[in-house]
PDB file of C-alpha atoms in Angstrom:
ATOM      1  CA  MET W   1      12.755 -34.814  -3.088  1.00 40.00           C
ATOM      2  CA  GLN W   2      10.259 -34.715  -6.272  1.00 40.00           C
ATOM      3  CA  GLN W   3      12.008 -35.974  -9.880  1.00 41.00           C
ATOM      4  CA  ARG W   4      10.739 -35.971 -13.351  1.00 40.00           C
ATOM      5  CA  SER W   5      11.430 -36.278 -16.880  1.00 43.00           C
ATOM      6  CA  ASP W   6      10.956 -33.782 -19.321  1.00 45.00           C
ATOM      7  CA  GLY W   7      12.798 -35.103 -22.689  1.00 50.00           C
ATOM      8  CA  PRO W   8      16.256 -35.779 -21.994  1.00 58.00           C
ATOM      9  CA  ILE W   9      17.054 -33.542 -19.131  1.00 68.00           C
ATOM     10  CA  GLN W  10      15.426 -34.792 -15.353  1.00 80.00           C
ATOM     11  CA  TYR W  11      14.030 -32.004 -13.508  1.00 79.00           C
ATOM     12  CA  THR W  12      15.222 -32.345  -9.089  1.00 88.00           C
ATOM     13  CA  GLU W  13      13.533 -30.522  -6.948  1.00 91.00           C
ATOM     14  CA  TYR W  14      15.324 -29.157  -3.732  1.00 92.00           C
ATOM     15  CA  PHE W  15      14.121 -27.679  -0.136  1.00 93.00           C
ATOM     16  CA  ALA W  16      16.587 -25.155   0.422  1.00 94.00           C
ATOM     17  CA  TRP W  17      15.649 -21.848   1.782  1.00 95.00           C
ATOM     18  CA  ASP W  18      13.479 -21.789   5.068  1.00 96.00           C
ATOM     19  CA  ALA W  19      10.649 -19.282   6.315  1.00 97.00           C
ATOM     20  CA  PRO W  20      12.429 -17.171   8.517  1.00 97.00           C
ATOM     21  CA  THR W  21      14.889 -16.954   6.235  1.00 96.00           C
ATOM     22  CA  ARG W  22      12.545 -15.883   3.214  1.00 97.00           C
ATOM     23  CA  TRP W  23      10.908 -13.712   5.615  1.00 97.00           C
ATOM     24  CA  PHE W  24      14.495 -12.187   7.125  1.00 97.00           C
ATOM     25  CA  HIS W  25      15.656 -11.429   2.660  1.00 96.00           C
ATOM     26  CA  TRP W  26      12.233  -9.927   1.898  1.00 96.00           C
ATOM     27  CA  ILE W  27      12.413  -7.457   4.613  1.00 97.00           C
ATOM     28  CA  ASN W  28      15.666  -6.737   5.004  1.00 96.00           C
ATOM     29  CA  ALA W  29      15.360  -5.768   1.009  1.00 95.00           C
ATOM     30  CA  LEU W  30      12.614  -3.874   1.655  1.00 97.00           C
ATOM     31  CA  SER W  31      14.311  -1.782   5.275  1.00 97.00           C
ATOM     32  CA  VAL W  32      17.737  -1.609   2.333  1.00 95.00           C
ATOM     33  CA  LEU W  33      15.308  -0.116  -0.276  1.00 95.00           C
ATOM     34  CA  GLY W  34      13.895   2.372   2.656  1.00 96.00           C
ATOM     35  CA  LEU W  35      17.057   3.331   3.785  1.00 95.00           C
ATOM     36  CA  ILE W  36      18.738   3.917   0.250  1.00 93.00           C
ATOM     37  CA  GLY W  37      16.176   6.313  -1.266  1.00 94.00           C
ATOM     38  CA  THR W  38      15.742   8.252   2.316  1.00 95.00           C
ATOM     39  CA  GLY W  39      19.660   8.449   2.633  1.00 93.00           C
ATOM     40  CA  VAL W  40      19.751   9.515  -0.874  1.00 92.00           C
ATOM     41  CA  VAL W  41      17.787  12.436   0.047  1.00 93.00           C
ATOM     42  CA  ILE W  42      19.485  13.323   3.308  1.00 91.00           C
ATOM     43  CA  LEU W  43      22.703  13.458   1.338  1.00 89.00           C
ATOM     44  CA  ASN W  44      21.429  15.925  -0.551  1.00 90.00           C
ATOM     45  CA  ASP W  45      19.088  17.987   1.806  1.00 85.00           C
ATOM     46  CA  ASN W  46      20.358  21.416   1.153  1.00 85.00           C
ATOM     47  CA  ALA W  47      20.352  20.830  -2.666  1.00 86.00           C
ATOM     48  CA  LEU W  48      16.632  19.488  -2.469  1.00 85.00           C
ATOM     49  CA  GLY W  49      15.496  22.908   0.111  1.00 86.00           C
ATOM     50  CA  LEU W  50      14.757  21.150   3.799  1.00 84.00           C
ATOM     51  CA  SER W  51      13.515  22.807   6.127  1.00 87.00           C
ATOM     52  CA  ALA W  52      15.035  22.236   9.432  1.00 86.00           C
ATOM     53  CA  SER W  53      11.812  20.866  10.152  1.00 86.00           C
ATOM     54  CA  GLY W  54      11.498  18.203   7.357  1.00 89.00           C
ATOM     55  CA  LYS W  55      15.426  17.269   7.503  1.00 91.00           C
ATOM     56  CA  ILE W  56      14.165  15.735  11.451  1.00 92.00           C
ATOM     57  CA  VAL W  57      11.281  14.215  10.435  1.00 93.00           C
ATOM     58  CA  LEU W  58      13.479  12.681   7.017  1.00 94.00           C
ATOM     59  CA  LYS W  59      16.018  11.350  10.031  1.00 95.00           C
ATOM     60  CA  SER W  60      13.256   9.414  12.098  1.00 96.00           C
ATOM     61  CA  ILE W  61      11.959   7.870   7.970  1.00 97.00           C
ATOM     62  CA  HIS W  62      15.070   7.137   7.789  1.00 96.00           C
ATOM     63  CA  ALA W  63      16.739   5.528  11.802  1.00 97.00           C
ATOM     64  CA  SER W  64      12.739   4.078  11.486  1.00 97.00           C
ATOM     65  CA  PHE W  65      13.709   1.699   8.578  1.00 97.00           C
ATOM     66  CA  GLY W  66      17.736   1.138  10.143  1.00 97.00           C
ATOM     67  CA  TYR W  67      16.206  -0.390  13.135  1.00 98.00           C
ATOM     68  CA  VAL W  68      13.621  -2.805  11.343  1.00 98.00           C
ATOM     69  CA  MET W  69      16.908  -3.042   9.298  1.00 97.00           C
ATOM     70  CA  ALA W  70      18.875  -4.023  12.346  1.00 97.00           C
ATOM     71  CA  ILE W  71      16.924  -6.085  14.165  1.00 97.00           C
ATOM     72  CA  ASN W  72      15.966  -8.217  11.730  1.00 98.00           C
ATOM     73  CA  LEU W  73      19.517  -8.880  10.709  1.00 97.00           C
ATOM     74  CA  LEU W  74      21.096  -9.687  14.017  1.00 97.00           C
ATOM     75  CA  TRP W  75      17.790 -12.319  14.514  1.00 96.00           C
ATOM     76  CA  ARG W  76      19.154 -13.130  11.423  1.00 97.00           C
ATOM     77  CA  PHE W  77      22.536 -13.721  13.110  1.00 97.00           C
ATOM     78  CA  VAL W  78      20.597 -15.804  15.645  1.00 97.00           C
ATOM     79  CA  TRP W  79      19.235 -17.891  13.051  1.00 97.00           C
ATOM     80  CA  ALA W  80      22.746 -18.733  11.477  1.00 97.00           C
ATOM     81  CA  PHE W  81      22.544 -20.993  14.251  1.00 96.00           C
ATOM     82  CA  PHE W  82      19.558 -22.817  14.453  1.00 95.00           C
ATOM     83  CA  GLY W  83      17.964 -22.652  10.846  1.00 94.00           C
ATOM     84  CA  ASN W  84      18.170 -25.421   7.927  1.00 95.00           C
ATOM     85  CA  ARG W  85      21.421 -26.844   7.202  1.00 94.00           C
ATOM     86  CA  TYR W  86      21.380 -24.305   4.494  1.00 95.00           C
ATOM     87  CA  ALA W  87      20.813 -21.459   6.338  1.00 96.00           C
ATOM     88  CA  ARG W  88      23.888 -22.103   8.517  1.00 96.00           C
ATOM     89  CA  TRP W  89      26.457 -19.699   9.354  1.00 95.00           C
ATOM     90  CA  ARG W  90      28.431 -23.044   7.884  1.00 93.00           C
ATOM     91  CA  ALA W  91      26.599 -22.773   4.565  1.00 93.00           C
ATOM     92  CA  ILE W  92      26.867 -18.598   4.455  1.00 94.00           C
ATOM     93  CA  ALA W  93      30.951 -18.014   5.732  1.00 93.00           C
ATOM     94  CA  PRO W  94      33.312 -18.445   3.372  1.00 94.00           C
ATOM     95  CA  GLY W  95      36.042 -20.790   4.214  1.00 88.00           C
ATOM     96  CA  GLY W  96      36.001 -23.776   6.578  1.00 87.00           C
ATOM     97  CA  PRO W  97      37.269 -27.216   5.539  1.00 87.00           C
ATOM     98  CA  GLY W  98      37.597 -27.927   1.216  1.00 91.00           C
ATOM     99  CA  TYR W  99      36.331 -24.396   0.609  1.00 94.00           C
ATOM    100  CA  PRO W 100      39.292 -23.484  -1.734  1.00 95.00           C
ATOM    101  CA  ALA W 101      38.645 -26.294  -3.287  1.00 95.00           C
ATOM    102  CA  ALA W 102      35.071 -25.737  -3.605  1.00 94.00           C
ATOM    103  CA  LEU W 103      35.540 -22.086  -4.655  1.00 95.00           C
ATOM    104  CA  ARG W 104      38.077 -23.329  -7.178  1.00 95.00           C
ATOM    105  CA  GLY W 105      35.618 -26.335  -8.656  1.00 94.00           C
ATOM    106  CA  TYR W 106      32.804 -23.755  -9.187  1.00 92.00           C
ATOM    107  CA  VAL W 107      34.880 -21.134 -10.565  1.00 92.00           C
ATOM    108  CA  MET W 108      36.030 -23.452 -13.479  1.00 93.00           C
ATOM    109  CA  SER W 109      32.764 -24.836 -13.990  1.00 90.00           C
ATOM    110  CA  PHE W 110      31.535 -21.787 -14.450  1.00 85.00           C
ATOM    111  CA  LEU W 111      33.710 -20.272 -17.773  1.00 87.00           C
ATOM    112  CA  SER W 112      33.431 -24.070 -18.796  1.00 87.00           C
ATOM    113  CA  GLY W 113      29.262 -23.046 -19.849  1.00 81.00           C
ATOM    114  CA  GLN W 114      28.256 -26.046 -17.742  1.00 84.00           C
ATOM    115  CA  PRO W 115      28.251 -24.627 -14.127  1.00 84.00           C
ATOM    116  CA  GLN W 116      27.482 -26.130 -10.405  1.00 89.00           C
ATOM    117  CA  GLN W 117      24.271 -25.550  -9.122  1.00 90.00           C
ATOM    118  CA  TYR W 118      24.001 -25.618  -5.475  1.00 92.00           C
ATOM    119  CA  VAL W 119      21.017 -25.696  -3.176  1.00 93.00           C
ATOM    120  CA  GLY W 120      21.947 -23.296  -0.754  1.00 93.00           C
ATOM    121  CA  HIS W 121      24.300 -20.312  -1.709  1.00 93.00           C
ATOM    122  CA  ASN W 122      27.601 -21.374  -4.190  1.00 92.00           C
ATOM    123  CA  PRO W 123      31.107 -20.924  -3.261  1.00 94.00           C
ATOM    124  CA  LEU W 124      30.819 -17.363  -4.611  1.00 92.00           C
ATOM    125  CA  ALA W 125      27.794 -16.038  -3.453  1.00 92.00           C
ATOM    126  CA  ARG W 126      29.094 -16.840   0.021  1.00 95.00           C
ATOM    127  CA  ILE W 127      31.317 -14.393  -0.644  1.00 95.00           C
ATOM    128  CA  GLY W 128      29.103 -11.924  -1.497  1.00 93.00           C
ATOM    129  CA  VAL W 129      26.248 -12.361   1.368  1.00 94.00           C
ATOM    130  CA  SER W 130      29.009 -12.449   3.902  1.00 95.00           C
ATOM    131  CA  LEU W 131      30.537  -8.696   2.357  1.00 96.00           C
ATOM    132  CA  ILE W 132      26.822  -8.016   2.269  1.00 96.00           C
ATOM    133  CA  PHE W 133      26.310  -8.565   6.197  1.00 96.00           C
ATOM    134  CA  LEU W 134      29.263  -7.269   7.402  1.00 96.00           C
ATOM    135  CA  LEU W 135      28.244  -3.631   5.813  1.00 97.00           C
ATOM    136  CA  LEU W 136      25.161  -3.895   6.850  1.00 97.00           C
ATOM    137  CA  LEU W 137      26.651  -4.549  10.410  1.00 97.00           C
ATOM    138  CA  VAL W 138      28.993  -1.416  10.316  1.00 97.00           C
ATOM    139  CA  GLN W 139      25.854   0.485   9.416  1.00 97.00           C
ATOM    140  CA  LEU W 140      23.989  -0.717  12.248  1.00 96.00           C
ATOM    141  CA  ALA W 141      26.829  -0.030  14.202  1.00 97.00           C
ATOM    142  CA  THR W 142      27.391   3.605  13.301  1.00 97.00           C
ATOM    143  CA  GLY W 143      23.884   3.897  12.860  1.00 97.00           C
ATOM    144  CA  LEU W 144      23.112   3.823  16.454  1.00 97.00           C
ATOM    145  CA  VAL W 145      25.381   6.186  17.055  1.00 97.00           C
ATOM    146  CA  ILE W 146      24.659   8.895  14.684  1.00 96.00           C
ATOM    147  CA  VAL W 147      20.983   8.427  15.637  1.00 96.00           C
ATOM    148  CA  GLY W 148      21.686   8.811  19.380  1.00 96.00           C
ATOM    149  CA  THR W 149      24.101  11.683  18.943  1.00 95.00           C
ATOM    150  CA  ASP W 150      21.140  13.313  16.498  1.00 93.00           C
ATOM    151  CA  LEU W 151      17.654  12.603  17.520  1.00 95.00           C
ATOM    152  CA  PHE W 152      18.545  11.750  21.019  1.00 95.00           C
ATOM    153  CA  TRP W 153      17.298   7.847  19.725  1.00 96.00           C
ATOM    154  CA  PRO W 154      17.945   4.572  22.000  1.00 95.00           C
ATOM    155  CA  PRO W 155      19.872   2.549  23.078  1.00 95.00           C
ATOM    156  CA  PHE W 156      22.738   5.874  23.305  1.00 95.00           C
ATOM    157  CA  GLY W 157      20.062   8.578  23.038  1.00 95.00           C
ATOM    158  CA  HIS W 158      19.540   9.215  26.571  1.00 94.00           C
ATOM    159  CA  TRP W 159      23.003   8.805  27.137  1.00 95.00           C
ATOM    160  CA  PHE W 160      24.344  11.644  24.570  1.00 95.00           C
ATOM    161  CA  ALA W 161      21.376  13.873  26.140  1.00 95.00           C
ATOM    162  CA  GLN W 162      23.032  13.833  29.144  1.00 94.00           C
ATOM    163  CA  ARG W 163      26.464  14.761  28.337  1.00 93.00           C
ATOM    164  CA  VAL W 164      25.069  17.029  26.462  1.00 93.00           C
ATOM    165  CA  ALA W 165      22.006  19.206  28.846  1.00 93.00           C
ATOM    166  CA  ALA W 166      22.840  22.144  30.215  1.00 92.00           C
ATOM    167  CA  PRO W 167      22.736  22.883  34.194  1.00 90.00           C
ATOM    168  CA  GLY W 168      19.861  21.486  35.796  1.00 89.00           C
ATOM    169  CA  VAL W 169      18.818  20.526  32.581  1.00 90.00           C
ATOM    170  CA  ASP W 170      16.329  17.512  32.258  1.00 91.00           C
ATOM    171  CA  PRO W 171      18.113  15.140  30.095  1.00 90.00           C
ATOM    172  CA  ALA W 172      14.952  14.644  28.362  1.00 90.00           C
ATOM    173  CA  ALA W 173      14.339  17.418  27.433  1.00 90.00           C
ATOM    174  CA  VAL W 174      17.329  17.558  25.008  1.00 91.00           C
ATOM    175  CA  GLN W 175      15.610  17.089  21.563  1.00 90.00           C
ATOM    176  CA  PRO W 176      16.763  17.513  17.848  1.00 89.00           C
ATOM    177  CA  GLY W 177      16.690  21.876  17.373  1.00 83.00           C
ATOM    178  CA  ALA W 178      16.532  22.756  21.076  1.00 83.00           C
ATOM    179  CA  SER W 179      19.359  25.203  21.439  1.00 84.00           C
ATOM    180  CA  ALA W 180      18.504  27.251  24.627  1.00 86.00           C
ATOM    181  CA  VAL W 181      18.530  24.017  27.204  1.00 90.00           C
ATOM    182  CA  ILE W 182      21.870  22.639  25.460  1.00 92.00           C
ATOM    183  CA  ASN W 183      25.833  23.330  27.129  1.00 93.00           C
ATOM    184  CA  GLU W 184      27.385  24.518  23.648  1.00 93.00           C
ATOM    185  CA  ALA W 185      30.280  23.648  24.570  1.00 94.00           C
ATOM    186  CA  SER W 186      29.090  19.699  25.312  1.00 94.00           C
ATOM    187  CA  TYR W 187      27.261  19.562  21.882  1.00 93.00           C
ATOM    188  CA  GLN W 188      30.502  20.705  19.953  1.00 94.00           C
ATOM    189  CA  ALA W 189      32.857  18.051  21.274  1.00 96.00           C
ATOM    190  CA  MET W 190      29.659  15.114  20.758  1.00 95.00           C
ATOM    191  CA  ARG W 191      29.529  16.315  17.398  1.00 94.00           C
ATOM    192  CA  ALA W 192      33.622  15.871  16.801  1.00 95.00           C
ATOM    193  CA  PHE W 193      33.513  12.468  18.406  1.00 96.00           C
ATOM    194  CA  ARG W 194      30.520  11.364  16.036  1.00 95.00           C
ATOM    195  CA  GLY W 195      32.337  12.917  13.177  1.00 96.00           C
ATOM    196  CA  PRO W 196      33.948   9.232  12.508  1.00 97.00           C
ATOM    197  CA  PHE W 197      30.981   7.209  12.567  1.00 97.00           C
ATOM    198  CA  VAL W 198      29.488   9.776  10.074  1.00 96.00           C
ATOM    199  CA  GLU W 199      32.130   9.763   7.452  1.00 96.00           C
ATOM    200  CA  ILE W 200      31.963   5.674   7.775  1.00 97.00           C
ATOM    201  CA  HIS W 201      28.385   5.028   7.794  1.00 96.00           C
ATOM    202  CA  GLU W 202      28.546   7.170   4.314  1.00 95.00           C
ATOM    203  CA  LEU W 203      31.149   5.497   2.576  1.00 96.00           C
ATOM    204  CA  ALA W 204      30.205   1.988   3.494  1.00 95.00           C
ATOM    205  CA  PHE W 205      25.987   3.373   2.216  1.00 94.00           C
ATOM    206  CA  TYR W 206      27.841   3.638  -1.008  1.00 94.00           C
ATOM    207  CA  ALA W 207      29.948   0.251  -0.981  1.00 95.00           C
ATOM    208  CA  LEU W 208      26.748  -1.020   0.825  1.00 94.00           C
ATOM    209  CA  ALA W 209      25.194   0.415  -3.144  1.00 92.00           C
ATOM    210  CA  VAL W 210      27.297  -1.162  -5.080  1.00 94.00           C
ATOM    211  CA  VAL W 211      27.309  -4.503  -3.751  1.00 93.00           C
ATOM    212  CA  ILE W 212      23.538  -4.479  -3.750  1.00 92.00           C
ATOM    213  CA  THR W 213      23.405  -3.995  -6.837  1.00 92.00           C
ATOM    214  CA  LEU W 214      25.952  -6.644  -7.873  1.00 92.00           C
ATOM    215  CA  HIS W 215      24.248  -9.149  -6.056  1.00 91.00           C
ATOM    216  CA  ILE W 216      21.120  -8.552  -7.965  1.00 91.00           C
ATOM    217  CA  ILE W 217      22.984  -8.700 -11.269  1.00 90.00           C
ATOM    218  CA  ALA W 218      24.557 -12.038  -9.982  1.00 86.00           C
ATOM    219  CA  VAL W 219      21.030 -12.878  -9.493  1.00 86.00           C
ATOM    220  CA  VAL W 220      20.212 -12.662 -12.698  1.00 85.00           C
ATOM    221  CA  SER W 221      23.449 -13.916 -13.753  1.00 81.00           C
ATOM    222  CA  THR W 222      23.236 -17.021 -12.408  1.00 78.00           C
ATOM    223  CA  GLU W 223      19.584 -17.687 -13.148  1.00 79.00           C
ATOM    224  CA  LEU W 224      20.124 -16.662 -16.639  1.00 77.00           C
ATOM    225  CA  HIS W 225      24.025 -19.227 -16.565  1.00 70.00           C
ATOM    226  CA  GLU W 226      22.054 -22.362 -13.870  1.00 66.00           C
ATOM    227  CA  GLY W 227      18.861 -22.153 -13.717  1.00 62.00           C
ATOM    228  CA  GLY W 228      17.748 -23.233 -10.830  1.00 59.00           C
ATOM    229  CA  ALA W 229      14.425 -21.059 -10.147  1.00 75.00           C
ATOM    230  CA  ILE W 230      16.545 -18.695  -7.753  1.00 82.00           C
ATOM    231  CA  THR W 231      14.378 -16.234  -7.231  1.00 85.00           C
ATOM    232  CA  SER W 232      11.103 -17.610  -6.895  1.00 88.00           C
ATOM    233  CA  ALA W 233      13.441 -20.132  -4.020  1.00 91.00           C
ATOM    234  CA  MET W 234      13.106 -17.004  -2.258  1.00 91.00           C
ATOM    235  CA  PHE W 235       9.210 -16.975  -1.869  1.00 93.00           C
ATOM    236  CA  THR W 236       9.129 -20.787  -2.300  1.00 94.00           C
ATOM    237  CA  GLY W 237      11.851 -21.923  -0.773  1.00 94.00           C
ATOM    238  CA  ARG W 238      12.666 -24.886  -3.992  1.00 93.00           C
ATOM    239  CA  LYS W 239      15.059 -24.938  -5.960  1.00 91.00           C
ATOM    240  CA  ILE W 240      14.228 -26.949  -9.601  1.00 89.00           C
ATOM    241  CA  LEU W 241      18.181 -28.233 -10.561  1.00 88.00           C
ATOM    242  CA  THR W 242      19.328 -30.470 -13.248  1.00 85.00           C
ATOM    243  CA  ARG W 243      22.158 -31.266 -12.369  1.00 85.00           C
ATOM    244  CA  LYS W 244      23.424 -33.280  -8.453  1.00 89.00           C
ATOM    245  CA  PRO W 245      24.436 -29.833  -6.374  1.00 91.00           C
ATOM    246  CA  PRO W 246      28.163 -30.877  -4.691  1.00 91.00           C
ATOM    247  CA  ASP W 247      25.958 -29.391  -1.534  1.00 90.00           C
ATOM    248  CA  ALA W 248      22.554 -31.847  -1.286  1.00 86.00           C
ATOM    249  CA  THR W 249      21.891 -33.987   1.074  1.00 67.00           C
TER     250      THR W 249
END
């Protein structure tokens, strides 16, 4: 921990985010941005006049971003058991001994104009981060079903292909748009099954877009009101604070 004086203010540097956590953050940001961009186009494919083949290509790109997001997210869940103290579940998930008091204390300090500075996530941010994780997990689960029924990609694609393949047809021959090798009744039953997953995926998409927007606003607001080099800390791993953080070692 390094200290220096800058007039009457004392600055202290704390190590907050380890390298795996920082890598997760930026890979997640890029993959989710790709998912949102391609998702918006998919939702408006008819208005944009996309061809059938164009839709398949776009869905393939969207699904590829989804696989990156899924692997990255699952890795982050594992790292939450092994990372440094600020990367672990007890520093991310809201709850645990003393959390309600910590949340009240942070909110009151923020309203007073002298907000507490945290090395890791402050108590309010823990709610936001957990909500983002939950929505990403919903997108992961529903997305895997959708890509399995739409593009017949892993991990469920082969199983769905077996269900809809016409008698005597190798399931490997079942591809998007290959109506000649598909049992129509089985295919329609599969489409009915996937319907609720598509609806949940779309609703969670809108919710995630809103929550991410609020997350960015919260980061900017916290940076302006509390300082701490929050944004740069996701590159360097280090925060520079002017007050003793409640979660410091």
